[in-house]
Short mmCIF file of C-alpha atoms in Angstrom, two decimals:
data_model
loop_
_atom_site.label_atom_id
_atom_site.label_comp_id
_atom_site.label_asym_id
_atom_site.label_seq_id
_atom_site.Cartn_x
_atom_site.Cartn_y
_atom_site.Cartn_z
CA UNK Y 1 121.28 121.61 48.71
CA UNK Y 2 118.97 118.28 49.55
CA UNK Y 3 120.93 116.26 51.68
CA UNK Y 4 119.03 115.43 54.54
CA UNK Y 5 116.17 112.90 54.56
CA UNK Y 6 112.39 113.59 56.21
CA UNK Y 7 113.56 111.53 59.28
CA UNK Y 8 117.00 113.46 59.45
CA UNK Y 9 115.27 116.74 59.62
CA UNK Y 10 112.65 115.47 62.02
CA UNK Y 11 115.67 114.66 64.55
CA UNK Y 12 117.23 117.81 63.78
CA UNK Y 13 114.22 120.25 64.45
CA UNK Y 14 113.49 117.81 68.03
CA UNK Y 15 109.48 117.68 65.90
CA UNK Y 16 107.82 114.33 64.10
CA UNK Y 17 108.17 113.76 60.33
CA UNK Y 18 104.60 115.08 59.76
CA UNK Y 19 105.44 117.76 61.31
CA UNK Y 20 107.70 118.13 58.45
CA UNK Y 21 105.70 117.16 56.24
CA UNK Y 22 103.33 120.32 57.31
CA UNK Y 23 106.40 122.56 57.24
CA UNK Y 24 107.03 121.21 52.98
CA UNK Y 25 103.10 121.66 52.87
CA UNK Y 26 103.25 125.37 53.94
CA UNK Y 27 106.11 126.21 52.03
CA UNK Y 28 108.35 126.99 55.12
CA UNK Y 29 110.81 124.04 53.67
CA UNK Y 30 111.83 122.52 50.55
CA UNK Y 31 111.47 119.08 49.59
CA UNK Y 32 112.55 116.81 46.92
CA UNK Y 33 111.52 113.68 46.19
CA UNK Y 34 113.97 110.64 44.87
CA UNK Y 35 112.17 108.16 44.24
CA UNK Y 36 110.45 107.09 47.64
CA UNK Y 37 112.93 108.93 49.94
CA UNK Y 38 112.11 112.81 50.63
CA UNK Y 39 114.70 115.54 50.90
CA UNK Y 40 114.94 118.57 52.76
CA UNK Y 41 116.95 122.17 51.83
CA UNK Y 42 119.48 122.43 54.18
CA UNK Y 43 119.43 126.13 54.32
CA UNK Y 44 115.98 125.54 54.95
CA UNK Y 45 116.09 123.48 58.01
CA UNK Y 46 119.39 125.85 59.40
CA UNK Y 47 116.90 128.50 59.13
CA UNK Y 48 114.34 126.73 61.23
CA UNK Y 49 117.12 125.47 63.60
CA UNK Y 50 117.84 129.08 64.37
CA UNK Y 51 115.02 130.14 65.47
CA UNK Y 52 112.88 130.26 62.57
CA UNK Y 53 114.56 134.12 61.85
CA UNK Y 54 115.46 134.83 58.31
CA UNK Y 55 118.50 136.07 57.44
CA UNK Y 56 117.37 138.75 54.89
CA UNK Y 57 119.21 142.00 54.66
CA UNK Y 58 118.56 145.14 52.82
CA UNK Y 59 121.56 147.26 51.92
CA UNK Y 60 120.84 150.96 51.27
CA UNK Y 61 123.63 153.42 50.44
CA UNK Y 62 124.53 155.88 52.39
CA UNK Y 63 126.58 159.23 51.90
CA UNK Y 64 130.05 158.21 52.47
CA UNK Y 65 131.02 160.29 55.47
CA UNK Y 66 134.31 158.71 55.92
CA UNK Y 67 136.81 157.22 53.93
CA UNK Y 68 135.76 153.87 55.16
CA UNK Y 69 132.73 152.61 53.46
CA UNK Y 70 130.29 151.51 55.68
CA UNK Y 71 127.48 149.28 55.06
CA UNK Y 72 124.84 148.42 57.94
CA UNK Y 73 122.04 146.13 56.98
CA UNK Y 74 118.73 147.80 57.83
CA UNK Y 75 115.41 145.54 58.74
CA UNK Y 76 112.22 146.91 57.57
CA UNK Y 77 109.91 147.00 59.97
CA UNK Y 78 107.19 144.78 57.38
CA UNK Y 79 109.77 142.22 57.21
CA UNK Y 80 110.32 141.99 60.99
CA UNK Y 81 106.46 141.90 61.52
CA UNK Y 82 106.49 139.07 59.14
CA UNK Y 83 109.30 136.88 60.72
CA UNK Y 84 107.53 137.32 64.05
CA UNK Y 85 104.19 136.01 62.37
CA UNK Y 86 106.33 133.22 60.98
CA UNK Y 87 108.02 132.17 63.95
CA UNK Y 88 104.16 132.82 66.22
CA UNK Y 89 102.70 130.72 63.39
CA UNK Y 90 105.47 128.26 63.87
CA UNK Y 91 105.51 128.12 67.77
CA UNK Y 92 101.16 127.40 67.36
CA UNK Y 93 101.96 124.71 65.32
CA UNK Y 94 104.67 123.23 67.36
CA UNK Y 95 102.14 123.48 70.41
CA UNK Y 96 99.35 122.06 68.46
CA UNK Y 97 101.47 119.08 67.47
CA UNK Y 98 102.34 118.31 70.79
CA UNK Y 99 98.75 119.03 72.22
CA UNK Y 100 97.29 116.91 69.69
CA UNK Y 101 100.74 114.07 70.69
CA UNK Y 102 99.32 114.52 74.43
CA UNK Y 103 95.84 113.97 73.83
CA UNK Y 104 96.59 110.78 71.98
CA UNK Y 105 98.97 109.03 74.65
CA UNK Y 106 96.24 110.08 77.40
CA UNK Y 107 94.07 108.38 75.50
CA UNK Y 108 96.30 105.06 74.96
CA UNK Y 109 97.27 105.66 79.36
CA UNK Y 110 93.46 105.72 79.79
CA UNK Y 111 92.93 102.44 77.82
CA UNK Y 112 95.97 101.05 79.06
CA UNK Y 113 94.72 101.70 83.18
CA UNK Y 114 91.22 100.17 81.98
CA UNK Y 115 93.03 96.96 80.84
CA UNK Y 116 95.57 97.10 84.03
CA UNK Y 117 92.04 96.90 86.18
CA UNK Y 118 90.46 94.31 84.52
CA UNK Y 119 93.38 92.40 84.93
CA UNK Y 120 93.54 92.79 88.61
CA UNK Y 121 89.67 92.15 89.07
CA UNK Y 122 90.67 88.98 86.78
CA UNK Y 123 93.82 88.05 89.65
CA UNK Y 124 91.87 88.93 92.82
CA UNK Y 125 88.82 87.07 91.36
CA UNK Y 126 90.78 84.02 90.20
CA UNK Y 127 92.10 81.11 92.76
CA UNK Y 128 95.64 80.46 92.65
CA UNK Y 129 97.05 77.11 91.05
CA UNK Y 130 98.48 76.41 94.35
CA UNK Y 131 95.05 76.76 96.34
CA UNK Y 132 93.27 74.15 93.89
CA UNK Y 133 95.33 71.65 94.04
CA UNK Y 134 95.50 72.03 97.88
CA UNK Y 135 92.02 72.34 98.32
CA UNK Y 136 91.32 68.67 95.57
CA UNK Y 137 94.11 67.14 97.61
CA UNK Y 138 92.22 67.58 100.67
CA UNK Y 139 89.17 67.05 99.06
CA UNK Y 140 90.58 63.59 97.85
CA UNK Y 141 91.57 62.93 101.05
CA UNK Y 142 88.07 63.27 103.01
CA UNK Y 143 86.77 61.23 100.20
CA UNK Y 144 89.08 58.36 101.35
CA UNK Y 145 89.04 58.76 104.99
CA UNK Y 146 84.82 58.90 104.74
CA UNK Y 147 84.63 56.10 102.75
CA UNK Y 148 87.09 53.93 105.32
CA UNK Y 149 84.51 55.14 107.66
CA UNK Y 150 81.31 53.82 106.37
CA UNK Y 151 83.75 50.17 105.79
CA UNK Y 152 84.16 50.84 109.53
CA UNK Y 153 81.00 51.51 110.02
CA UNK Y 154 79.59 48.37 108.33
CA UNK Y 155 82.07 46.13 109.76
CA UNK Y 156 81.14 47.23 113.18
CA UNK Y 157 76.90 46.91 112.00
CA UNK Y 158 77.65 43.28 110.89
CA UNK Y 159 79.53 42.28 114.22
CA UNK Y 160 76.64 44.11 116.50
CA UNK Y 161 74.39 42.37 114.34
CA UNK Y 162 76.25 38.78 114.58
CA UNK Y 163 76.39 39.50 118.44
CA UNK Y 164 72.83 40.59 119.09
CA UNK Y 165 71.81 37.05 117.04
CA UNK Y 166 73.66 35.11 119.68
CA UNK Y 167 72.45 37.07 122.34
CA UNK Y 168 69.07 36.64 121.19
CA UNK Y 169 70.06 32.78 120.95
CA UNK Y 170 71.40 32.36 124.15
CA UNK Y 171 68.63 34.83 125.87
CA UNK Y 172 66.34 31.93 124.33
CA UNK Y 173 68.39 28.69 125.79
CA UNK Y 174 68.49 30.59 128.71
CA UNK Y 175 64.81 31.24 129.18
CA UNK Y 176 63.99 28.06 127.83
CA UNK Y 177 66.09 26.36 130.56
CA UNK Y 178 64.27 28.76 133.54
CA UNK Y 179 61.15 27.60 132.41
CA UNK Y 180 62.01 23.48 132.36
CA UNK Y 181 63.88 24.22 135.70
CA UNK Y 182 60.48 26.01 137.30
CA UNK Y 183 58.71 23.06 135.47
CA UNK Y 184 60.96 20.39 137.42
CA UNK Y 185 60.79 22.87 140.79
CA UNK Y 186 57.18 22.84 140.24
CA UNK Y 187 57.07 19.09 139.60
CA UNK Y 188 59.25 18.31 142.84
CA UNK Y 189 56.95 20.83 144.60
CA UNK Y 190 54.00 19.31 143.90
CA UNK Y 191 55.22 15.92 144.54
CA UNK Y 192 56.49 16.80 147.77
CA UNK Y 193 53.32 17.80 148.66
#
C-alpha cells in the first residue's frame, strides 16, 4: 500500500529524500506518483527499516516423521549472498550520501570561517563610533582654544606695539630735553666763564 509521502519515508529511514529518490531509482522501493506528491510501498520501506533483510522463505516438504507436520523455512544460500550484497550495496550508499553531506558543509564551514575573518580584519581595522566623535570633539576643541590664542596673541602684539610707540615718544621728549638742558648748562657755562 502507498501511504507514506517521499518526506515521510525520508524521516522514517533517518536518510534525505534523494536518498529516496535513489532507493525508487534502483528499484529497492516503490513509488507512485499523485499528481505532484510521491508515494512510497510501505512494505517496502518496513523492509528497509529492518535492516534491509528480506523476508523470503522457501518451504520444501519434508517426510512427515511425526504426526505433527512440521514446516521450517530454509534460506538458500544464493538468496542470502544476495541480501548481504543488498544490504553492503545499501550501507555504500548510505556512507556515500553522508560523505558526499560532509564534504558539502566543510565546504560551506570553510566559506563561512573566510567570511568570519574578513569580518574581524574589517572590526580591528575600523575605529569605533565612540573614538571619532571623541577624537573631532577634541579636535574641535584645539581648534577653538588655538584660535583664542592667536586673538591673545594679537591683542598682546597691538598693546606691545602701542607701548613701544610711546616709549619711543617719550625716549624722544626725553632726549630732546637732555640736549636743551646741556645746551642751557653749556650756555651758563660759557657765560660764567
Amino acid at each position: 500500500m502507498y501511504k507514506h509521502t517521499r518526506q515521510e519515508a525520508a524521516d522514517m529511514l533517518g536518510i534525505s529524500t534523494r536518498s529516496i529518490d535513489r532507493y525508487v531509482k534502483a528499484g529497492k522501493l516503490r513509488a507512485k506518483k499523485d499528481g505532484k506528491v510521491v508515494y512510497i510501498n510501505s512494505s517496502d520501506l518496513d523492509n528497509l527499516i529492518s535492516g534491509g533483510i528480506v523476508n523470503q522463505e522457501i518451504i520444501v516438504e519434508k517426510p512427515i516423521l511425526n504426526s505433527q507436520f512440521e514446516r521450517k523455512p530454509i534460506y538458500t544460500e544464493s538468496k542470502e549472498i544476495e541480501i548481504h550484497n543488498n544490504f553492503k550495496n545499501a550501507l555504500d550508499e548510505v556512507y556515500e550520501d553522508l560523505r558526499s553531506e560532509i564534504k558539502e558543509k566543510d565546504t560551506i564551514i570553510r566559506e563561512l570561517s573566510i567570511r568570519v575573518g574578513r569580518a574581524e580584519e574589517l572590526a580591528k581595522n575600523s575605529v569605533s563610533l565612540i573614538d571619532f566623535k571623541k577624537s573631532q570633539f577634541l579636535l574641535e576643541e584645539s581648534k577653538t582654544n588655538l584660535n583664542q590664542a592667536i586673538v591673545d596673541l594679537q591683542a598682546e602684539k597691538e598693546n606691545i606695539t602701542t607701548e613701544l610707540k610711546y616709549q619711543k615718544t617719550n625716549n624722544l621728549i626725553l632726549l630732546i630735553s637732555l640736549i636743551v638742558l646741556f645746551a642751557i648748562a653749556g650756555t651758563i657755562f660759557i657765560i660764567k666763564i
